[in-house]
Coordinates of C-alpha atoms in Angstrom, one line a residue:
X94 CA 4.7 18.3 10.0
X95 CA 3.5 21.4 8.6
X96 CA 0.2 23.4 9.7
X97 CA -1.0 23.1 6.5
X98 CA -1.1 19.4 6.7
X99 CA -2.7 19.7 10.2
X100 CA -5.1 22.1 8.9
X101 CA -6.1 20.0 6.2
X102 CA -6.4 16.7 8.7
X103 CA -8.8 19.1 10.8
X104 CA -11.4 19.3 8.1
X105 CA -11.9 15.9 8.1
X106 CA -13.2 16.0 11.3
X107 CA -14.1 19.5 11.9
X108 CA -18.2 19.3 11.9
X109 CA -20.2 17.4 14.4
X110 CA -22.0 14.1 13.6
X111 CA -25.8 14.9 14.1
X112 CA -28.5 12.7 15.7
X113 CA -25.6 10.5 17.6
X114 CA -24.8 10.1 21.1
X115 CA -21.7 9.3 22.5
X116 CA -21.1 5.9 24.0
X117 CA -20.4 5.0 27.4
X118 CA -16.8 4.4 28.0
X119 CA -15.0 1.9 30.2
X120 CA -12.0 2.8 32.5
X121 CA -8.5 1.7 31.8
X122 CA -7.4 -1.9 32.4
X123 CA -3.5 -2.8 33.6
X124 CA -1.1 -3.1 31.0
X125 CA -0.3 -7.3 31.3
X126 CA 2.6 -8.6 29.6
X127 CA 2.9 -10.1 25.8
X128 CA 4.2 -13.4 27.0
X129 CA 7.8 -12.9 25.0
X130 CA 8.2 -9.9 26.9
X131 CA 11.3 -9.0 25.0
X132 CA 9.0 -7.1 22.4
X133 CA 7.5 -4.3 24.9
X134 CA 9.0 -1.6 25.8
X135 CA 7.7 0.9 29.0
X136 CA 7.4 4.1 27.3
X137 CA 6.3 6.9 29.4
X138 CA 2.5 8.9 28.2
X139 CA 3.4 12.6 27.5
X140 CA 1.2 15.2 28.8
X141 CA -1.0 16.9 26.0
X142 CA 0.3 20.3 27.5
X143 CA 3.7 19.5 26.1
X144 CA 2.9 18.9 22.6
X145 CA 3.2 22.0 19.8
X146 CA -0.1 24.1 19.6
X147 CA -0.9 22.3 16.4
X148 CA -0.4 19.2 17.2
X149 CA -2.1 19.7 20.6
X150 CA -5.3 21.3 18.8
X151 CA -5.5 18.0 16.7
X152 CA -5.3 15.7 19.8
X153 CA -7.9 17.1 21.2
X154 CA -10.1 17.4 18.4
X155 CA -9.8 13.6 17.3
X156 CA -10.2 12.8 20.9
X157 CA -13.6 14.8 20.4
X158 CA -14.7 13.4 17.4
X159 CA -13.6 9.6 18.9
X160 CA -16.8 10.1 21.2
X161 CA -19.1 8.9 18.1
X162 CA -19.9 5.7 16.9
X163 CA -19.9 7.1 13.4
X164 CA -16.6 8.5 13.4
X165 CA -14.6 6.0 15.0
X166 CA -15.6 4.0 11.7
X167 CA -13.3 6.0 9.3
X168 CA -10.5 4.0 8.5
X169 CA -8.8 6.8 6.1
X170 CA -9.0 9.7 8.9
X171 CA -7.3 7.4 11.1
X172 CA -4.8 6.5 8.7
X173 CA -4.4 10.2 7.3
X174 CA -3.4 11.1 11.3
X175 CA -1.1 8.6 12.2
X176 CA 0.4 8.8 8.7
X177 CA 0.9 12.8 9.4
X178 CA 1.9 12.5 13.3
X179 CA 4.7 10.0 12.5
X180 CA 6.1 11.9 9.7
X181 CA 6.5 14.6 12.1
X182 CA 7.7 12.3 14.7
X183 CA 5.3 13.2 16.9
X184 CA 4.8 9.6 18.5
X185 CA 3.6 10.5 21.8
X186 CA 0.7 12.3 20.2
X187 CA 0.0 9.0 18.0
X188 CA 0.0 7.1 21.4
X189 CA -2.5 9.4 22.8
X190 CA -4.7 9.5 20.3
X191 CA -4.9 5.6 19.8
X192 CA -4.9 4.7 23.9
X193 CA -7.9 7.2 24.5
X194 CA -9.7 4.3 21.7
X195 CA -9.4 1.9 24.5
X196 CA -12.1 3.4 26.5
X197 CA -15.2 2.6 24.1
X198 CA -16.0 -1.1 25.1
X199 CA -18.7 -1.8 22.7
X200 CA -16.0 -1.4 19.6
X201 CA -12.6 -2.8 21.4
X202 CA -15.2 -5.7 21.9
X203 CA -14.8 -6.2 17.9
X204 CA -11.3 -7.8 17.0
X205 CA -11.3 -5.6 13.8
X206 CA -11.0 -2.4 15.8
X207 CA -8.5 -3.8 18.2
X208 CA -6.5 -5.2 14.8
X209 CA -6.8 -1.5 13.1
X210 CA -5.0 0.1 16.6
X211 CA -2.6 -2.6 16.3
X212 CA -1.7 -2.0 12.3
X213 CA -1.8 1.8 13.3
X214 CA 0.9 1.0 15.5
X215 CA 2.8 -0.8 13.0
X216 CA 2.5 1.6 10.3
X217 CA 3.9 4.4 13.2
X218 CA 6.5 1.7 13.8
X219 CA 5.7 1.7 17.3
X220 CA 5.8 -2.0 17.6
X221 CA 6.3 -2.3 21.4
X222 CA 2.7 -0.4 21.5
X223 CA 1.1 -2.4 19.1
X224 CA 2.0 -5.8 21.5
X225 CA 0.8 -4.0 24.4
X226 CA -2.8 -3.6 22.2
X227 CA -2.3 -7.4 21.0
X228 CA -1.8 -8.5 24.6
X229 CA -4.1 -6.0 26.5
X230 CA -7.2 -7.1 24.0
X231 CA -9.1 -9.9 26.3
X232 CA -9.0 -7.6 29.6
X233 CA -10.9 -5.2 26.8
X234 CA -13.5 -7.8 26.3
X235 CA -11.7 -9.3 22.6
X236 CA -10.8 -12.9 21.9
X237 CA -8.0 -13.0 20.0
X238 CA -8.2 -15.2 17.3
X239 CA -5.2 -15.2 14.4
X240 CA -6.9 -12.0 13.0
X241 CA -5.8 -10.1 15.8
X242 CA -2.4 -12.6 15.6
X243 CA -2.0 -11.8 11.8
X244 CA -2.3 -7.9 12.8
X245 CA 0.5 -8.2 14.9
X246 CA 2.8 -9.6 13.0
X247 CA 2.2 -7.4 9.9
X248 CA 3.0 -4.4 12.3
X249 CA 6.3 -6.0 13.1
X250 CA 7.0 -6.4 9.5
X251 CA 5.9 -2.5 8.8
X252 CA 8.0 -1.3 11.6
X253 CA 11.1 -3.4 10.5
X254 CA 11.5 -5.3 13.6
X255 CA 11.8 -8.1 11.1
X256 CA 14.2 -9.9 13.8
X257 CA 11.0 -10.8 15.7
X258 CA 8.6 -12.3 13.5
X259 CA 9.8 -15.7 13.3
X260 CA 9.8 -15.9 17.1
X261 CA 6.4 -14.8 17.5
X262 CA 5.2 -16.8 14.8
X263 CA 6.4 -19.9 16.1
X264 CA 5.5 -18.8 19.9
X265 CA 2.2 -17.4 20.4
X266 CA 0.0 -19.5 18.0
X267 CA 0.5 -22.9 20.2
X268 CA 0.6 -20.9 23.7
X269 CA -2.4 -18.7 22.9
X270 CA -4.5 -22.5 21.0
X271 CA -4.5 -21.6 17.2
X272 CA -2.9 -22.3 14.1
X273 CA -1.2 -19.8 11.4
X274 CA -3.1 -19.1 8.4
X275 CA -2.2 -18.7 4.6
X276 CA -1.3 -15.2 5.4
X277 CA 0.5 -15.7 9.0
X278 CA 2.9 -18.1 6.6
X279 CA 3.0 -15.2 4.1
X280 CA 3.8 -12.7 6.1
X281 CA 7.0 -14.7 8.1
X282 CA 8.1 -15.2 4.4
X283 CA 8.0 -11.9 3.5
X284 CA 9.9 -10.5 6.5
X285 CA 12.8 -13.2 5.8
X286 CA 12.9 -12.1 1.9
X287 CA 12.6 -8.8 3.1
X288 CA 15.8 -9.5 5.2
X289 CA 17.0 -11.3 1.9
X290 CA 17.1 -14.6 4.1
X291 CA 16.3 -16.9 1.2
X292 CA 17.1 -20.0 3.2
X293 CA 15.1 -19.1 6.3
X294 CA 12.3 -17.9 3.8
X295 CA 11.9 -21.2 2.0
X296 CA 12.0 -23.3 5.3
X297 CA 9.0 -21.9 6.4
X298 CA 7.4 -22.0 2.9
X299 CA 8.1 -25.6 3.5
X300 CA 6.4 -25.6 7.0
X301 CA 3.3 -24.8 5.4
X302 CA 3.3 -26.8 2.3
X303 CA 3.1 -29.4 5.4
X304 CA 0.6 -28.0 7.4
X305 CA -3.2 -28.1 6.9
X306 CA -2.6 -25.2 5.0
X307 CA -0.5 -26.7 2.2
X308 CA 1.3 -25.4 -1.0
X309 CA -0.3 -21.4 -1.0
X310 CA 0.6 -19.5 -4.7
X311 CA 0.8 -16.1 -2.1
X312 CA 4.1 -17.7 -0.3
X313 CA 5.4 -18.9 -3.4
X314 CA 4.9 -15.7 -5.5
X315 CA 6.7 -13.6 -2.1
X316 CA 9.5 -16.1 -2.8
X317 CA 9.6 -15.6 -6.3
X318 CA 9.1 -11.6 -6.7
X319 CA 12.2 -11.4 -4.4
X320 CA 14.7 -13.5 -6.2
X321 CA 13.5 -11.8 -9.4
X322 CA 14.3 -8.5 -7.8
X323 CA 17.9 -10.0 -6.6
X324 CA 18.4 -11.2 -10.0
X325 CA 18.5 -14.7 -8.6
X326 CA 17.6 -16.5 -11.6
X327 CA 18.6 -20.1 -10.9
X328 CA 16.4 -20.3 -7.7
X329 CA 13.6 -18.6 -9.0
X330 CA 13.7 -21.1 -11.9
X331 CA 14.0 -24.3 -9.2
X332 CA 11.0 -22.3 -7.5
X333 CA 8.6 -22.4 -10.7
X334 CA 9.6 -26.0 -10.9
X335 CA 8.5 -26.7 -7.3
X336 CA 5.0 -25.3 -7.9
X337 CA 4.5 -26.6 -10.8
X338 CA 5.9 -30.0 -8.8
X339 CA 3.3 -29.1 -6.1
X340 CA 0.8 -28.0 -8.7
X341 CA 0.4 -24.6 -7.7
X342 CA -0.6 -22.5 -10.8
X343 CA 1.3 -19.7 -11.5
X344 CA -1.1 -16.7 -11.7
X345 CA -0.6 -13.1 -13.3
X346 CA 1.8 -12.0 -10.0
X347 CA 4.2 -14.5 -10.5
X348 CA 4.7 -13.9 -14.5
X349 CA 4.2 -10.1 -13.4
X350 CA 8.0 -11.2 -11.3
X351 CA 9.5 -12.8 -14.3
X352 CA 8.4 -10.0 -16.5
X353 CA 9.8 -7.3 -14.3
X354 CA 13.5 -8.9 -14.6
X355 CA 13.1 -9.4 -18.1
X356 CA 12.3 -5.6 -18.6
X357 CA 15.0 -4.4 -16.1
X358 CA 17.4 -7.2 -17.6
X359 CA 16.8 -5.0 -21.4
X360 CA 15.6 -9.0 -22.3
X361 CA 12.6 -7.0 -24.2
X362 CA 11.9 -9.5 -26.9
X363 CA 11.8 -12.5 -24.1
X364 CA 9.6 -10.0 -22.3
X365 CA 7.0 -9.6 -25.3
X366 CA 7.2 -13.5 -25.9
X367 CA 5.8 -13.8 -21.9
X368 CA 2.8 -11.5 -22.7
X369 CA 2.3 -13.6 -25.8
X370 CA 2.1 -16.7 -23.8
X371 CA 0.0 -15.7 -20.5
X372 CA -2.6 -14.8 -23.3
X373 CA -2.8 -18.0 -24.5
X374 CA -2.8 -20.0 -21.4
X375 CA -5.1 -17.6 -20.5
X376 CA -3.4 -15.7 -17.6
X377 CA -4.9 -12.5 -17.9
X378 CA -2.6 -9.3 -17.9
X379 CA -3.4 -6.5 -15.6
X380 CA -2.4 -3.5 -15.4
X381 CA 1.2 -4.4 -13.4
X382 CA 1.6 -6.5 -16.9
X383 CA 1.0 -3.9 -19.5
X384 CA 3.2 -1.0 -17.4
X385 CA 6.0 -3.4 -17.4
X386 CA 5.8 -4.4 -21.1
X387 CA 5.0 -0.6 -22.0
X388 CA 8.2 0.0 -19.5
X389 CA 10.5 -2.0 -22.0
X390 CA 9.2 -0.8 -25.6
X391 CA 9.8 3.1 -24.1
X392 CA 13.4 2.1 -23.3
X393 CA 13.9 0.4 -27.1
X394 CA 12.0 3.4 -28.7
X395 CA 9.3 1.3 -29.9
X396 CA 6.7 3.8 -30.6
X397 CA 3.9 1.5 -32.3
X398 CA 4.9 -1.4 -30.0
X399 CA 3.8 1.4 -27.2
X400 CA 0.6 2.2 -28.9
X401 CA -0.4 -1.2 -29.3
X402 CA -0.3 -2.2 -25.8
X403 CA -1.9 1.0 -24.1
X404 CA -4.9 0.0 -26.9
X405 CA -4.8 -3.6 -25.5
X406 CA -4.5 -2.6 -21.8
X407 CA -7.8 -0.5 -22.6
X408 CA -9.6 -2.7 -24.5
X409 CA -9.1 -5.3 -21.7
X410 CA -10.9 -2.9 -19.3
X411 CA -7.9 -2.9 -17.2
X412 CA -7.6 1.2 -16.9
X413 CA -4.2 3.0 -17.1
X414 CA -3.1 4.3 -14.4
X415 CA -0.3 7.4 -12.8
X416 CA 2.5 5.4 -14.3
X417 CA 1.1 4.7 -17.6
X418 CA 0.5 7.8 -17.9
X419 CA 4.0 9.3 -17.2
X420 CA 5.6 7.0 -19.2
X421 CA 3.2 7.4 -22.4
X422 CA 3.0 11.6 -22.3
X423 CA 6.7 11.9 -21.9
X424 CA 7.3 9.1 -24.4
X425 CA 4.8 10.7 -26.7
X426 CA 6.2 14.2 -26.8
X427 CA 9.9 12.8 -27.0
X428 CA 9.0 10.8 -30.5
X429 CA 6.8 13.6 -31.4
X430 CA 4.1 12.1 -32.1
X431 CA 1.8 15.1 -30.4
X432 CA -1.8 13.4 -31.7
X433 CA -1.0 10.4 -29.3
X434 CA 0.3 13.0 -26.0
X435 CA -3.0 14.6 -26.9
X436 CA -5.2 11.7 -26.6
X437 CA -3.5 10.1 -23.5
X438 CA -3.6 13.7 -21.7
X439 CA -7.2 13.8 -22.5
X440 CA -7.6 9.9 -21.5
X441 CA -5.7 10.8 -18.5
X442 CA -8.6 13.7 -17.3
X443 CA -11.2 11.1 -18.4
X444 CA -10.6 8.7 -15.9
X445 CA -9.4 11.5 -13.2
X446 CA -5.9 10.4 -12.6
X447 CA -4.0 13.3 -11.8
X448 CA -0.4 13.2 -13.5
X449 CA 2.7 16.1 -13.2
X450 CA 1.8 19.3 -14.1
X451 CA 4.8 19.7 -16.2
X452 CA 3.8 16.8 -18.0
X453 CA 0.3 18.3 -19.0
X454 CA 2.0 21.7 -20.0
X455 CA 4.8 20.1 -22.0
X456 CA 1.9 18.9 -24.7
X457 CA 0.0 22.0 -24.2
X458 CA 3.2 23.7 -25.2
X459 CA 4.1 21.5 -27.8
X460 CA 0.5 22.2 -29.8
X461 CA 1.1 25.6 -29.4
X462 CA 4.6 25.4 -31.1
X463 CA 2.6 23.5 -34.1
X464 CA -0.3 26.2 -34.2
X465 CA -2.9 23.4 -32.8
X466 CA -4.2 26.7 -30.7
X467 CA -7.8 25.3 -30.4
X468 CA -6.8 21.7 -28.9
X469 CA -4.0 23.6 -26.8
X470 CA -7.5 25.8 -25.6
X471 CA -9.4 22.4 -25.1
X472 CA -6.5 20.6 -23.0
X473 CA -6.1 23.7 -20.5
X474 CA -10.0 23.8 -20.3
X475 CA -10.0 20.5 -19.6
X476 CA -7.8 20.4 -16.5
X477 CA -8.5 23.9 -14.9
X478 CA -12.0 22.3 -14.6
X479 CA -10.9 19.2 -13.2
X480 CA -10.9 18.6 -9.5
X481 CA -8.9 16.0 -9.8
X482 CA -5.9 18.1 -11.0
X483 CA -4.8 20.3 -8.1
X484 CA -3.3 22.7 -10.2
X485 CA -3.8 25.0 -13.4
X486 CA -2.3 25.0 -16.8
X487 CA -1.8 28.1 -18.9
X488 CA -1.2 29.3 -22.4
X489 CA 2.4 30.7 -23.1
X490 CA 2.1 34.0 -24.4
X491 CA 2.5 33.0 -28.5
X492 CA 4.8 35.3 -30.5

């Protein structure tokens, strides 16, 4: 991790909350066991001495800062440090910084904070650490309900210790006295497609289509993007059959699947015939819809087909986003049709999504080689006063 980045995570925290007092803390309870003890792991606490100056200096800051109520409510900084630390590997500065939250009863108290130090975990892909939260969380004063239960075994699935779900899935809810939810059953089927364990996937799709539960379009639709994305046509067919069978709609993710392997599949036509029908059953397309479609008529050159549907994906309020916007400038300037680059580049600054700066300097160049000097003059303008934009275009010296 560079000291830049470390630098720019101290600013989030850098000035003192006013008018707040830091809460009393509690002292550190045992470590107990998750009762399939084959998921933790003893690693040993390294000293703060031992970590690089940087990484030391943001320790201690974020310890600082986790002194008030107020800041130990931002999710993003949080986030934006583990996110950093792991990058650089620096996992015994992670497990520092998350242990020290233990000590503030009044919020490990609240399930949600004890399920944020748990996902934390996860995202770190410290998984043994994030049972050790899951397990320690009643001698902190938390009931753990599936919230917590649902935490853990998303952080399994983000730290790929996809081996493990199903056994804690079908462990801890009877041993601990709840039952799975729509998402517990969502998230064991995602870590079996994930491990492209159709059959395994689809048996527990079945387990809750007989639970209280009952046929959920979120399991069916995890099912369904992944045998799209293995090209697995014949069971995702069978699958739209069973929901239908089971009368589960389809929704806008599930023909989002099938568009996707139309698209990739150069089945263009077929594609545009989809669209055509989720309007008139009235499946509304979102923005995952039109980049797809959009996706398709770039690859067959269809530069009206193009236009059409970024005027569609505005005029249904459904905004355009990074990838739009890649795919339309470069697309624009490649057919040569400079009037629409303009337009989207200027959409683009509108609605402050930042896009490449070779992007915006490839249609600033290619006004200036059509002597468009005073839109080349408004487009530069118009990003070097952006915030948005964290860079600044300029005008080639003209011969």
């Amino acid at each position: 991790m560079s000291s830049s980045s470390l630098s720019r995570l101290h600013t989030l925290f850098s000035k003192s909350p006013r008018n707040i007092s830091p809460i009393s803390t509690i002292e550190k309870t045992p470590t107990t066991k998750l009762s399939n003890p084959s998921v933790t792991k003893n690693v040993p606490n390294t000293p703060i001495i031992s970590f690089p100056p940087e990484v030391k200096s943001l320790v201690k800051s974020f310890k600082k800062r986790s002194r008030y109520p107020e800041f130990r409510l931002r999710k993003d900084v949080y986030e934006a440090v583990v996110r950093r630390l792991a990058a650089g590997k620096h996992f015994s500065a992670i497990e520092s910084v998350l242990e020290y939250q233990k000590k503030f009863k009044i919020n490990m108290a609240d399930e949600w904070f004890g399920v944020k130090l748990i996902i934390l975990y996860g995202k770190a892909g410290m998984f043994d650490h994030a049972c050790k939260v899951f397990d320690e969380l009643p001698q902190l004063g938390c009931t753990r309900t599936v919230l917590s239960f649902n935490a853990l075994l998303s952080a399994c699935v983000k730290s790929k210790n996809l081996d493990k779900v199903n056994k804690i899935f079908h462990k801890l809810p009877g041993e601990l006295g709840f039952e799975p939810d729509g998402f517990s059953y969502s998230t064991v089927i995602k870590a079996f497609c994930e491990f492209k364990d159709f059959d395994s996937a689809m048996k527990v799709l079945e387990e809750m289509e007989g639970s209280r539960i009952g046929p959920n379009i979120v399991g069916y639709n995890t099912i369904l993007e992944a045998y799209y994305r293995e090209n697995n046509l014949v069971e995702a067919e069978k699958l739209w059959r069973r929901m239908e069978g089971k009368g589960v709609i389809a929704d806008v993710r599930s023909y989002n699947a099938k568009l996707r392997n139309l698209i990739r599949n150069d089945r263009v036509e077929e594609a545009l015939d989809l669209v055509e029908k989720m309007v008139i059953i009235q499946v509304k397309p979102d923005k995952f819809t039109y980049n797809a479609v959009i996706k398709g008529c770039v690859g067959k050159s269809k530069l009206e087909e193009v236009k059409m549907f970024h005027g569609k994906m505005v005029g249904d309020d459904c905004d355009p986003d990074y990838v739009t916007f890649e795919m339309l400038i470069s697309f624009a300037c490649d057919q040569g049709d400079i009037d629409f680059a303009f337009e989207v580049c200027k959409q683009a600054i509108e609605l402050k999504v930042s896009v490449y700066k070779s992007s915006m300097q490839l249609v600033v160049d290619a006004l200036l080689e059509r002597s468009r000097i005073e839109e080349a003059n408004e487009l530069v303008a118009l990003i070097n006063s952006s915030k948005r934009h964290p860079y600044t275009l300029t005008l080639p010296i003209t011969r």
